[in-house]
mmCIF file of C-alpha atoms in Angstrom:
data_model
loop_
_atom_site.group_PDB
_atom_site.id
_atom_site.type_symbol
_atom_site.label_atom_id
_atom_site.label_comp_id
_atom_site.label_asym_id
_atom_site.label_seq_id
_atom_site.Cartn_x
_atom_site.Cartn_y
_atom_site.Cartn_z
ATOM 1 C CA MET A 1 76.561 119.108 107.210
ATOM 2 C CA LYS A 2 75.408 116.439 105.433
ATOM 3 C CA ILE A 3 77.614 113.784 103.718
ATOM 4 C CA LYS A 4 76.724 110.357 101.915
ATOM 5 C CA GLN A 5 77.764 107.014 103.660
ATOM 6 C CA PHE A 6 81.362 105.757 103.325
ATOM 7 C CA ALA A 7 80.270 102.801 101.172
ATOM 8 C CA ILE A 8 83.611 100.740 101.065
ATOM 9 C CA GLU A 9 84.510 101.392 104.708
ATOM 10 C CA GLU A 10 81.383 100.423 105.724
ATOM 11 C CA TRP A 11 81.147 97.226 104.002
ATOM 12 C CA MET A 12 84.575 96.477 105.151
ATOM 13 C CA ASN A 13 83.723 97.036 108.641
ATOM 14 C CA GLU A 14 80.311 94.777 108.550
ATOM 15 C CA TYR A 15 82.466 91.645 107.328
ATOM 16 C CA GLU A 16 86.615 91.707 107.850
ATOM 17 C CA ASP A 17 86.899 90.799 111.328
ATOM 18 C CA ASP A 18 85.421 87.551 110.685
ATOM 19 C CA ALA A 19 86.965 86.626 107.065
ATOM 20 C CA VAL A 20 88.744 83.577 106.666
ATOM 21 C CA TYR A 21 90.307 84.778 103.255
ATOM 22 C CA ASN A 22 90.793 88.679 103.332
ATOM 23 C CA LEU A 23 90.901 89.507 99.748
ATOM 24 C CA ALA A 24 89.320 92.863 100.099
ATOM 25 C CA GLU A 25 92.162 94.491 101.724
ATOM 26 C CA THR A 26 94.321 96.739 99.875
ATOM 27 C CA CYS A 27 98.130 96.934 102.025
ATOM 28 C CA VAL A 28 100.365 95.040 101.205
ATOM 29 C CA ASP A 29 100.805 91.905 103.570
ATOM 30 C CA SER A 30 101.055 93.555 107.003
ATOM 31 C CA LEU A 31 104.038 93.621 108.608
ATOM 32 C CA THR A 32 104.775 92.086 112.262
ATOM 33 C CA MET A 33 106.699 94.398 114.838
ATOM 34 C CA GLU A 34 109.313 91.910 115.128
ATOM 35 C CA GLU A 35 109.911 91.849 111.053
ATOM 36 C CA LEU A 36 109.793 95.524 111.430
ATOM 37 C CA ILE A 37 112.565 95.989 113.703
ATOM 38 C CA THR A 38 114.655 92.981 112.172
ATOM 39 C CA LEU A 39 115.143 94.288 108.885
ATOM 40 C CA SER A 40 117.944 96.409 109.618
ATOM 41 C CA GLY A 41 119.618 93.718 111.424
ATOM 42 C CA ASP A 42 118.662 95.469 115.169
ATOM 43 C CA SER A 43 117.770 93.067 117.941
ATOM 44 C CA TYR A 44 113.948 92.870 118.554
ATOM 45 C CA ASP A 45 114.383 93.180 122.421
ATOM 46 C CA GLU A 46 117.993 95.570 122.504
ATOM 47 C CA TYR A 47 115.497 98.104 120.482
ATOM 48 C CA PHE A 48 112.674 97.928 122.585
ATOM 49 C CA HIS A 49 115.104 98.377 125.683
ATOM 50 C CA SER A 50 116.054 101.413 123.958
ATOM 51 C CA ILE A 51 112.837 103.274 123.578
ATOM 52 C CA SER A 52 111.782 101.997 127.476
ATOM 53 C CA LYS A 53 112.550 105.248 129.044
ATOM 54 C CA LEU A 54 111.264 107.397 126.004
ATOM 55 C CA ARG A 55 108.906 109.884 127.923
ATOM 56 C CA LEU A 56 105.620 109.719 125.986
ATOM 57 C CA SER A 57 105.005 113.432 125.885
ATOM 58 C CA TYR A 58 102.610 115.319 122.996
ATOM 59 C CA GLY A 59 106.370 115.210 120.857
ATOM 60 C CA HIS A 60 107.215 116.822 117.899
ATOM 61 C CA ILE A 61 103.504 118.484 117.321
ATOM 62 C CA THR A 62 103.618 118.772 112.846
ATOM 63 C CA GLY A 63 105.696 115.612 112.934
ATOM 64 C CA SER A 64 109.357 114.789 114.378
ATOM 65 C CA PRO A 65 112.514 116.359 112.317
ATOM 66 C CA ARG A 66 113.410 112.828 111.551
ATOM 67 C CA PHE A 67 109.996 111.780 110.367
ATOM 68 C CA LYS A 68 109.922 114.995 108.065
ATOM 69 C CA GLU A 69 113.078 114.245 107.105
ATOM 70 C CA ASN A 70 112.232 110.825 105.894
ATOM 71 C CA VAL A 71 109.380 111.460 103.918
ATOM 72 C CA ALA A 72 110.992 114.087 102.253
ATOM 73 C CA ASN A 73 113.756 111.983 100.800
ATOM 74 C CA LEU A 74 110.869 109.967 99.329
ATOM 75 C CA TYR A 75 110.417 113.211 97.131
ATOM 76 C CA LYS A 76 112.748 115.260 94.576
ATOM 77 C CA THR A 77 112.338 118.557 95.103
ATOM 78 C CA MET A 78 110.349 118.679 98.406
ATOM 79 C CA LYS A 79 112.289 119.780 101.714
ATOM 80 C CA PRO A 80 110.754 118.863 105.651
ATOM 81 C CA GLU A 81 109.006 121.957 105.587
ATOM 82 C CA ASN A 82 107.284 120.830 103.093
ATOM 83 C CA VAL A 83 105.990 117.831 105.229
ATOM 84 C CA LEU A 84 102.664 118.042 107.794
ATOM 85 C CA SER A 85 102.382 114.613 109.109
ATOM 86 C CA MET A 86 98.804 113.533 109.927
ATOM 87 C CA ASN A 87 96.600 110.386 110.837
ATOM 88 C CA GLY A 88 97.016 108.068 107.898
ATOM 89 C CA ALA A 89 96.713 109.627 104.254
ATOM 90 C CA ILE A 90 92.720 109.595 105.401
ATOM 91 C CA GLY A 91 93.287 112.263 107.905
ATOM 92 C CA ALA A 92 95.844 114.044 105.496
ATOM 93 C CA ASN A 93 93.355 114.025 102.462
ATOM 94 C CA PHE A 94 90.851 115.541 104.813
ATOM 95 C CA LEU A 95 92.858 117.960 106.469
ATOM 96 C CA LEU A 96 93.455 119.004 103.082
ATOM 97 C CA LEU A 97 90.648 119.199 101.980
ATOM 98 C CA TYR A 98 89.495 120.783 104.881
ATOM 99 C CA SER A 99 91.525 123.816 104.711
ATOM 100 C CA LEU A 100 91.466 124.879 100.815
ATOM 101 C CA ILE A 101 87.330 123.962 100.153
ATOM 102 C CA GLU A 102 85.155 126.460 100.668
ATOM 103 C CA PRO A 103 81.233 126.128 99.541
ATOM 104 C CA GLY A 104 80.878 126.817 96.222
ATOM 105 C CA ASP A 105 83.903 126.209 95.260
ATOM 106 C CA GLU A 106 84.408 124.268 91.962
ATOM 107 C CA VAL A 107 86.137 120.547 92.404
ATOM 108 C CA VAL A 108 86.980 118.147 89.559
ATOM 109 C CA CYS A 109 87.314 114.942 90.614
ATOM 110 C CA VAL A 110 88.149 111.183 88.736
ATOM 111 C CA ASP A 111 85.660 108.576 89.421
ATOM 112 C CA PRO A 112 86.035 105.371 90.370
ATOM 113 C CA THR A 113 88.249 106.604 93.280
ATOM 114 C CA TYR A 114 88.576 106.412 96.941
ATOM 115 C CA GLN A 115 85.061 107.895 98.141
ATOM 116 C CA GLN A 116 86.850 110.467 100.653
ATOM 117 C CA LEU A 117 87.972 112.512 97.834
ATOM 118 C CA HIS A 118 84.479 113.377 96.320
ATOM 119 C CA SER A 119 82.006 112.887 99.098
ATOM 120 C CA VAL A 120 83.806 115.118 101.603
ATOM 121 C CA PRO A 121 84.306 118.315 99.142
ATOM 122 C CA GLU A 122 80.790 117.763 98.227
ATOM 123 C CA SER A 123 79.355 117.727 102.529
ATOM 124 C CA PHE A 124 81.510 120.705 102.430
ATOM 125 C CA GLY A 125 79.527 122.600 99.726
ATOM 126 C CA ALA A 126 81.670 122.383 96.647
ATOM 127 C CA VAL A 127 80.516 122.017 93.068
ATOM 128 C CA VAL A 128 81.937 118.377 92.190
ATOM 129 C CA LYS A 129 82.462 117.345 88.828
ATOM 130 C CA HIS A 130 83.171 113.726 88.168
ATOM 131 C CA LEU A 131 85.416 112.641 85.450
ATOM 132 C CA PRO A 132 84.619 108.975 84.650
ATOM 133 C CA LEU A 133 87.644 106.192 84.536
ATOM 134 C CA THR A 134 86.305 103.742 82.044
ATOM 135 C CA TYR A 135 86.801 100.381 80.905
ATOM 136 C CA GLU A 136 87.440 101.316 77.663
ATOM 137 C CA ASN A 137 90.364 103.908 78.320
ATOM 138 C CA ARG A 138 92.105 101.321 80.588
ATOM 139 C CA TYR A 139 90.510 102.875 83.538
ATOM 140 C CA LEU A 140 92.444 106.123 82.540
ATOM 141 C CA PRO A 141 91.461 109.782 82.483
ATOM 142 C CA ASP A 142 90.163 111.333 79.330
ATOM 143 C CA LEU A 143 92.713 114.318 78.962
ATOM 144 C CA GLU A 144 89.721 116.491 76.544
ATOM 145 C CA GLU A 145 86.960 115.688 78.677
ATOM 146 C CA LEU A 146 89.043 116.619 81.800
ATOM 147 C CA GLU A 147 90.049 120.147 80.143
ATOM 148 C CA SER A 148 86.393 120.413 79.395
ATOM 149 C CA LEU A 149 85.453 120.009 82.644
ATOM 150 C CA VAL A 150 88.334 122.205 84.228
ATOM 151 C CA THR A 151 87.277 125.792 84.527
ATOM 152 C CA SER A 152 88.882 129.177 85.737
ATOM 153 C CA LYS A 153 86.667 128.895 88.142
ATOM 154 C CA THR A 154 87.639 125.412 89.534
ATOM 155 C CA LYS A 155 89.862 125.427 92.845
ATOM 156 C CA LEU A 156 91.085 121.897 93.270
ATOM 157 C CA ILE A 157 91.737 118.852 90.740
ATOM 158 C CA ILE A 158 91.826 115.537 92.434
ATOM 159 C CA ILE A 159 93.260 112.479 90.990
ATOM 160 C CA ASN A 160 94.651 108.879 92.933
ATOM 161 C CA ASN A 161 97.857 107.237 91.327
ATOM 162 C CA PRO A 162 98.116 104.787 91.108
ATOM 163 C CA ASN A 163 94.135 104.686 91.362
ATOM 164 C CA ASN A 164 92.013 102.949 93.738
ATOM 165 C CA PRO A 165 90.358 100.667 92.736
ATOM 166 C CA THR A 166 91.763 99.603 89.433
ATOM 167 C CA GLY A 167 95.518 99.848 89.418
ATOM 168 C CA SER A 168 95.590 101.964 86.267
ATOM 169 C CA VAL A 169 98.565 103.813 86.685
ATOM 170 C CA MET A 170 99.233 107.617 85.066
ATOM 171 C CA ASP A 171 102.737 107.755 83.612
ATOM 172 C CA ALA A 172 105.290 110.988 84.075
ATOM 173 C CA ASP A 173 103.890 112.166 80.758
ATOM 174 C CA TYR A 174 100.060 111.717 81.751
ATOM 175 C CA LEU A 175 100.951 113.540 84.720
ATOM 176 C CA LYS A 176 102.905 116.387 83.354
ATOM 177 C CA LYS A 177 99.603 116.941 80.958
ATOM 178 C CA ILE A 178 97.157 116.722 83.572
ATOM 179 C CA VAL A 179 99.703 119.640 85.171
ATOM 180 C CA GLU A 180 99.185 121.864 82.372
ATOM 181 C CA ILE A 181 95.916 121.891 82.774
ATOM 182 C CA ALA A 182 95.811 122.827 86.505
ATOM 183 C CA ARG A 183 98.517 125.374 85.762
ATOM 184 C CA ILE A 184 96.526 127.287 83.175
ATOM 185 C CA ASN A 185 93.814 127.280 85.249
ATOM 186 C CA ASP A 186 95.814 127.998 88.716
ATOM 187 C CA SER A 187 94.102 125.210 89.585
ATOM 188 C CA TYR A 188 95.470 123.342 92.887
ATOM 189 C CA LEU A 189 96.260 119.603 92.367
ATOM 190 C CA LEU A 190 95.683 117.032 94.981
ATOM 191 C CA CYS A 191 97.049 113.503 93.943
ATOM 192 C CA ASP A 192 96.782 110.640 96.548
ATOM 193 C CA GLU A 193 99.417 108.480 96.506
ATOM 194 C CA VAL A 194 99.362 105.581 99.096
ATOM 195 C CA TYR A 195 99.735 103.135 97.140
ATOM 196 C CA ARG A 196 103.283 105.075 95.159
ATOM 197 C CA GLY A 197 105.929 102.538 94.606
ATOM 198 C CA ILE A 198 104.268 99.588 93.630
ATOM 199 C CA TRP A 199 104.619 99.650 89.674
ATOM 200 C CA GLN A 200 104.491 96.361 88.395
ATOM 201 C CA ASN A 201 107.276 97.631 85.600
ATOM 202 C CA PRO A 202 110.462 97.538 86.961
ATOM 203 C CA GLU A 203 111.278 100.319 84.699
ATOM 204 C CA ALA A 204 108.593 102.833 86.163
ATOM 205 C CA GLU A 205 109.726 106.539 87.286
ATOM 206 C CA ILE A 206 106.615 108.009 88.274
ATOM 207 C CA PRO A 207 106.879 111.360 89.680
ATOM 208 C CA ALA A 208 105.027 112.649 92.811
ATOM 209 C CA ILE A 209 102.821 115.897 91.845
ATOM 210 C CA ALA A 210 104.288 117.768 94.562
ATOM 211 C CA ASP A 211 107.571 117.458 92.875
ATOM 212 C CA LEU A 212 105.485 117.998 89.250
ATOM 213 C CA TYR A 213 103.548 121.522 89.974
ATOM 214 C CA GLU A 214 103.985 124.298 92.045
ATOM 215 C CA LYS A 215 100.187 123.668 93.340
ATOM 216 C CA GLY A 216 100.834 120.235 93.286
ATOM 217 C CA ILE A 217 99.940 118.429 96.726
ATOM 218 C CA SER A 218 100.801 114.707 97.243
ATOM 219 C CA THR A 219 99.143 112.723 100.597
ATOM 220 C CA GLY A 220 100.992 109.584 101.305
ATOM 221 C CA SER A 221 101.044 107.091 104.637
ATOM 222 C CA MET A 222 102.717 103.977 105.783
ATOM 223 C CA SER A 223 99.778 101.997 105.393
ATOM 224 C CA LYS A 224 99.483 100.375 101.994
ATOM 225 C CA SER A 225 102.836 100.098 99.953
ATOM 226 C CA LEU A 226 105.008 100.346 103.487
ATOM 227 C CA SER A 227 102.373 97.428 105.410
ATOM 228 C CA LEU A 228 102.598 99.290 108.170
ATOM 229 C CA ALA A 229 98.788 100.253 108.429
ATOM 230 C CA GLY A 230 98.367 99.785 112.281
ATOM 231 C CA LEU A 231 101.208 102.970 112.617
ATOM 232 C CA ARG A 232 97.935 105.002 111.832
ATOM 233 C CA LEU A 233 100.632 107.521 110.256
ATOM 234 C CA GLY A 234 99.684 109.608 107.153
ATOM 235 C CA TRP A 235 101.254 113.084 105.519
ATOM 236 C CA ILE A 236 100.776 115.997 103.115
ATOM 237 C CA VAL A 237 103.827 117.252 100.647
ATOM 238 C CA ALA A 238 102.835 120.648 99.601
ATOM 239 C CA SER A 239 104.218 124.520 99.511
ATOM 240 C CA GLU A 240 104.991 125.926 102.354
ATOM 241 C CA GLU A 241 101.710 128.003 102.013
ATOM 242 C CA VAL A 242 99.594 125.103 101.621
ATOM 243 C CA ILE A 243 101.031 123.360 104.683
ATOM 244 C CA GLN A 244 100.678 126.383 107.083
ATOM 245 C CA LYS A 245 96.980 126.655 105.842
ATOM 246 C CA CYS A 246 96.777 123.100 107.291
ATOM 247 C CA ILE A 247 98.798 123.275 110.300
ATOM 248 C CA THR A 248 96.046 126.350 111.434
ATOM 249 C CA ARG A 249 93.007 124.038 111.059
ATOM 250 C CA ARG A 250 94.842 121.233 112.198
ATOM 251 C CA ASP A 251 95.823 122.261 115.285
ATOM 252 C CA TYR A 252 91.378 122.228 115.956
ATOM 253 C CA THR A 253 91.677 118.487 115.406
ATOM 254 C CA THR A 254 94.784 116.300 116.036
ATOM 255 C CA ILE A 255 97.269 118.514 117.680
ATOM 256 C CA SER A 256 99.791 115.675 117.091
ATOM 257 C CA ASN A 257 100.525 112.253 116.031
ATOM 258 C CA GLY A 258 101.524 109.522 118.673
ATOM 259 C CA MET A 259 105.289 109.274 119.215
ATOM 260 C CA LEU A 260 105.517 105.733 119.061
ATOM 261 C CA ASP A 261 103.711 105.963 116.071
ATOM 262 C CA ASP A 262 106.504 108.543 114.522
ATOM 263 C CA LEU A 263 109.280 106.221 116.089
ATOM 264 C CA LEU A 264 108.359 103.545 114.238
ATOM 265 C CA ALA A 265 107.694 105.497 111.024
ATOM 266 C CA VAL A 266 111.085 106.574 111.003
ATOM 267 C CA HIS A 267 112.766 103.255 111.691
ATOM 268 C CA ALA A 268 110.226 101.951 108.452
ATOM 269 C CA LEU A 269 111.388 104.933 106.195
ATOM 270 C CA THR A 270 115.173 104.355 107.218
ATOM 271 C CA ASN A 271 115.007 100.852 106.081
ATOM 272 C CA TYR A 272 112.773 102.022 103.110
ATOM 273 C CA ASP A 273 114.284 100.207 99.905
ATOM 274 C CA LYS A 274 114.313 96.911 101.862
ATOM 275 C CA ILE A 275 110.378 97.089 102.824
ATOM 276 C CA MET A 276 109.964 97.867 99.468
ATOM 277 C CA GLU A 277 112.164 95.078 97.392
ATOM 278 C CA ARG A 278 109.925 92.842 99.738
ATOM 279 C CA ASN A 279 106.695 94.342 98.858
ATOM 280 C CA LEU A 280 107.268 94.570 95.444
ATOM 281 C CA LYS A 281 108.415 90.944 95.303
ATOM 282 C CA ILE A 282 104.926 90.279 96.653
ATOM 283 C CA ALA A 283 102.933 92.593 94.498
ATOM 284 C CA ARG A 284 104.468 91.088 91.219
ATOM 285 C CA ASP A 285 104.432 87.579 92.235
ATOM 286 C CA ASN A 286 100.920 87.564 93.319
ATOM 287 C CA LEU A 287 99.524 89.906 90.516
ATOM 288 C CA ARG A 288 100.847 86.690 88.120
ATOM 289 C CA ILE A 289 98.933 84.428 90.734
ATOM 290 C CA LEU A 290 95.792 86.582 89.675
ATOM 291 C CA ASP A 291 96.499 86.988 86.006
ATOM 292 C CA ASP A 292 96.931 83.282 85.756
ATOM 293 C CA TRP A 293 93.581 82.825 86.970
ATOM 294 C CA VAL A 294 91.476 85.045 85.531
ATOM 295 C CA SER A 295 92.764 84.158 82.165
ATOM 296 C CA ASN A 296 91.149 80.488 83.053
ATOM 297 C CA GLU A 297 88.296 82.038 84.412
ATOM 298 C CA ASP A 298 85.101 82.011 81.858
ATOM 299 C CA LYS A 299 83.396 84.540 83.957
ATOM 300 C CA ILE A 300 85.635 86.846 84.804
ATOM 301 C CA SER A 301 87.500 89.774 82.818
ATOM 302 C CA TYR A 302 89.657 92.401 83.717
ATOM 303 C CA ILE A 303 91.596 95.593 83.166
ATOM 304 C CA LYS A 304 95.424 93.861 84.282
ATOM 305 C CA PRO A 305 96.637 96.267 86.962
ATOM 306 C CA GLU A 306 99.631 98.028 86.337
ATOM 307 C CA GLY A 307 100.322 99.240 89.596
ATOM 308 C CA GLY A 308 98.744 99.687 93.476
ATOM 309 C CA THR A 309 97.100 96.879 94.958
ATOM 310 C CA THR A 310 93.542 96.082 93.951
ATOM 311 C CA ALA A 311 92.189 95.073 90.771
ATOM 312 C CA ILE A 312 88.827 95.248 89.841
ATOM 313 C CA LEU A 313 87.017 91.925 88.002
ATOM 314 C CA LYS A 314 83.670 92.401 85.501
ATOM 315 C CA TYR A 315 82.102 89.034 86.003
ATOM 316 C CA ASP A 316 79.769 87.414 83.986
ATOM 317 C CA SER A 317 75.833 87.173 85.627
ATOM 318 C CA LYS A 318 73.003 89.322 86.235
ATOM 319 C CA ILE A 319 73.233 89.063 90.130
ATOM 320 C CA SER A 320 74.162 92.556 92.102
ATOM 321 C CA SER A 321 77.913 92.795 93.032
ATOM 322 C CA GLU A 322 76.772 92.949 96.656
ATOM 323 C CA GLU A 323 74.753 89.734 96.146
ATOM 324 C CA PHE A 324 77.727 88.182 94.179
ATOM 325 C CA CYS A 325 80.065 89.106 97.333
ATOM 326 C CA ILE A 326 77.764 88.303 99.751
ATOM 327 C CA ASN A 327 77.230 84.909 98.872
ATOM 328 C CA LEU A 328 80.730 83.960 98.200
ATOM 329 C CA TYR A 329 81.454 84.625 101.730
ATOM 330 C CA ASN A 330 78.581 82.974 102.815
ATOM 331 C CA ASP A 331 79.772 80.025 101.146
ATOM 332 C CA SER A 332 83.765 80.282 102.345
ATOM 333 C CA GLY A 333 84.576 82.678 104.248
ATOM 334 C CA THR A 334 86.364 84.584 101.154
ATOM 335 C CA PHE A 335 86.119 88.226 101.260
ATOM 336 C CA ILE A 336 85.781 90.697 98.386
ATOM 337 C CA ALA A 337 84.132 94.271 97.815
ATOM 338 C CA PRO A 338 81.412 94.897 95.431
ATOM 339 C CA GLY A 339 81.870 97.355 92.425
ATOM 340 C CA SER A 340 78.582 99.425 93.635
ATOM 341 C CA CYS A 341 80.949 100.648 96.343
ATOM 342 C CA PHE A 342 82.786 102.300 93.344
ATOM 343 C CA GLY A 343 79.615 103.024 91.566
ATOM 344 C CA LEU A 344 80.904 99.735 89.291
ATOM 345 C CA GLU A 345 77.720 97.579 89.390
ATOM 346 C CA GLY A 346 78.613 94.252 87.967
ATOM 347 C CA THR A 347 82.255 94.132 88.951
ATOM 348 C CA VAL A 348 84.180 93.316 92.307
ATOM 349 C CA ARG A 349 87.177 94.641 93.581
ATOM 350 C CA ILE A 350 89.677 92.311 94.815
ATOM 351 C CA GLY A 351 93.264 93.272 96.938
ATOM 352 C CA TYR A 352 95.634 90.691 95.596
ATOM 353 C CA CYS A 353 98.704 91.933 97.921
ATOM 354 C CA CYS A 354 98.045 89.834 101.271
ATOM 355 C CA SER A 355 100.028 86.599 101.607
ATOM 356 C CA THR A 356 100.425 84.384 98.088
ATOM 357 C CA LYS A 357 98.913 81.309 100.536
ATOM 358 C CA VAL A 358 95.730 83.307 101.232
ATOM 359 C CA LEU A 359 95.239 84.806 97.774
ATOM 360 C CA THR A 360 95.932 81.058 96.326
ATOM 361 C CA GLU A 361 93.194 79.448 98.422
ATOM 362 C CA GLY A 362 90.715 82.377 98.529
ATOM 363 C CA LEU A 363 91.059 82.221 94.761
ATOM 364 C CA GLU A 364 90.397 78.236 94.685
ATOM 365 C CA LYS A 365 87.543 79.465 97.084
ATOM 366 C CA PHE A 366 86.046 81.869 94.260
ATOM 367 C CA SER A 367 86.772 78.963 91.441
ATOM 368 C CA GLU A 368 84.444 76.886 93.200
ATOM 369 C CA TYR A 369 81.938 79.684 94.006
ATOM 370 C CA LEU A 370 81.689 80.625 90.345
ATOM 371 C CA LYS A 371 80.787 77.096 89.349
ATOM 372 C CA GLU A 372 77.417 77.579 90.796
ATOM 373 C CA VAL A 373 76.935 81.340 89.780
ATOM 374 C CA ASN A 374 74.542 82.072 87.259
#
């Protein structure tokens, strides 16, 4: 099996650890263990004393009942039987693709998106058709073009909402139109929803694909919207038929996730509203800062994100996006990601949901750098 190098992950692995101002990170500012436990008013010491006698077995193989119940509660129509735990959304996506895709299958995937979503099915021998998301269309799918790409042979349509790297958001009406295209062709529809809930519009009510369509599949995780990437825990939400297909293949790759990860995830999900209140404030306050900064930088333009934690910035220079980012990094330790990682040369991706202090100081360094760029 041949597979393309994972551009954004290789970039992060190369530079992230030594960054001074990490504006490439895509999680909302990570919670500490103490912050997580005390959110509910529990004593940090008492909580860990209460679990100190926990026997560290494999635990519940497909996710604990409490974990599944809490995840199911994030959806309108899903039950615990529709939930399967995995090692992050990256594990969830891989398992889902491994379970559904055979050589020769036809897949339609939005682009740009998280590279895994199109490179993995390609590596399995699928015929992947790319649906471009353009600046001119505010990085939303052209529904007429999608309709022309999807045929009765299309096994799977893949979308990402909110979108990484652009921050575009498909609203309920938009999603329902995509569902109809999938339903007419009897295609599965996978939506990577790791940034779900991080909406800039306080009135937004955007459904999960698993709630909209009988062959809809949602993947999510504790990492991005919930600030707990260190738990390495995600999930697939789908019909019981799809979940069973995934379980059969999961036995060969995962067995189970960590009991402590599951336990802490349950604690977080029980306090979901409190975490989201914190994280929405960070996302909305920080986007105002980024938006003000963009409006004052002649060499930068963008489509303002409507959700998620990232934005694509177009810059006015002829140098490559990789060189642009390396020079900024070497000058000040400010770390962003080149648009070339997403097939968007002439742009960079910025993650704006880090701590407000890091964002503000990093943007100041970015401004100093832009004065020198030709």
